[in-house]
Amino acid sequence: MKKRQEDAVNLTPMIDIVFQMIIFFVFTLDLEREKFTKDIDVPFAKNAPEIKEFEPATIYPQVMENGSIKVGSAIASPAVFRSMVRQAVKRFGQEVPVMIYGDANAKHEYIKRVMDICSEEGLYKINIIGIIEKSG
Amino acid sequence: MSRKRKRQRKKQTFEDVPLTPMIDVVFQMLIYFVLTFEIPDKMSQMQVWRPAGDSPPQADSTPPLNVARITVYDGYYAYNDTRASLGTLERTFNRLADLNPTQSIIVVATADSRHGSLVDALDLLNKAGLENVSLLSSN
């Protein structure tokens, strides 16, 4: 008799809550965020307009402190990066947004190299990313 | 009631569907999502215009009179060739923005200047509301 009572613990509320939590985490899971590498120390820019939405066609070159260019989690040589920009311009036209995610300690010449590749491919409007608030 | 009969009757009710495997999997998923959960950083963007690639910027030539020019060196700034701190720049930008918010601003960054210094200057320009910013690079 005792055993039967234990079996009959009502699991429904727990399962309800667990499912709610799973749904929450699935919806807030943002795989897109992985386009930014963690080992880049982006400078703060608290007064500039916040990026509300990331447009899918945007190019995100990440410039590391030593000058290497990363796109996603892969290091791209300047030639590879140039061909990526060219492809993007061919596909989406000259309105492709470029957002540079640069390390605060990177020399400007490395940032310039990335911007020059973009402008040589016809993209003159460049956005530079800053951080308003770090999550921790 | 014989034991066999009892078992048969048990199978028919909904309550006896074994939930354990499902709960196991659901907990695994929950643990995965909790561990990978991350609050994203809040990011901002500063828009600048670059010169066309086929006409190299001539930062050293005399600028037009109605253009404000900020030069970012390694560790300090200059406003129209006068050395300036970030505080001075901020006051200057506010004055410029009061006069004309669509004022053209040229930011010249030298090759050894740090990206962080450039972003600080661009941030102040955005704070003052000056948005017509061109970014040149010099040696």
PDB file of C-alpha atoms in Angstrom, chain A residues 59-60 69-72 74 76-90 96 117 121:
ATOM      1  CA  ILE A  59      29.736  41.536 -42.461  1.00  0.00           C
ATOM      2  CA  TYR A  60      31.412  41.372 -39.072  1.00  0.00           C
ATOM      3  CA  ILE A  69      41.131  39.345 -38.983  1.00  0.00           C
ATOM      4  CA  LYS A  70      38.497  36.926 -37.822  1.00  0.00           C
ATOM      5  CA  VAL A  71      35.171  36.288 -39.434  1.00  0.00           C
ATOM      6  CA  GLY A  72      32.973  34.132 -37.256  1.00  0.00           C
ATOM      7  CA  ALA A  74      37.836  31.534 -38.264  1.00  0.00           C
ATOM      8  CA  ALA A  76      40.734  35.060 -42.511  1.00  0.00           C
ATOM      9  CA  SER A  77      43.719  36.401 -44.410  1.00  0.00           C
ATOM     10  CA  PRO A  78      43.212  39.842 -45.978  1.00  0.00           C
ATOM     11  CA  ALA A  79      42.825  38.145 -49.385  1.00  0.00           C
ATOM     12  CA  VAL A  80      40.150  35.794 -48.083  1.00  0.00           C
ATOM     13  CA  PHE A  81      38.381  38.657 -46.346  1.00  0.00           C
ATOM     14  CA  ARG A  82      38.456  40.663 -49.565  1.00  0.00           C
ATOM     15  CA  SER A  83      36.828  37.844 -51.504  1.00  0.00           C
ATOM     16  CA  MET A  84      34.161  37.548 -48.805  1.00  0.00           C
ATOM     17  CA  VAL A  85      33.369  41.248 -49.075  1.00  0.00           C
ATOM     18  CA  ARG A  86      33.314  40.988 -52.867  1.00  0.00           C
ATOM     19  CA  GLN A  87      30.880  38.082 -52.704  1.00  0.00           C
ATOM     20  CA  ALA A  88      28.640  39.960 -50.290  1.00  0.00           C
ATOM     21  CA  VAL A  89      28.634  43.086 -52.469  1.00  0.00           C
ATOM     22  CA  LYS A  90      27.845  40.993 -55.532  1.00  0.00           C
ATOM     23  CA  VAL A  96      25.777  45.644 -47.154  1.00  0.00           C
ATOM     24  CA  ILE A 117      39.411  46.378 -48.206  1.00  0.00           C
ATOM     25  CA  GLU A 121      35.095  46.867 -52.825  1.00  0.00           C
TER      26      GLU A 121
END
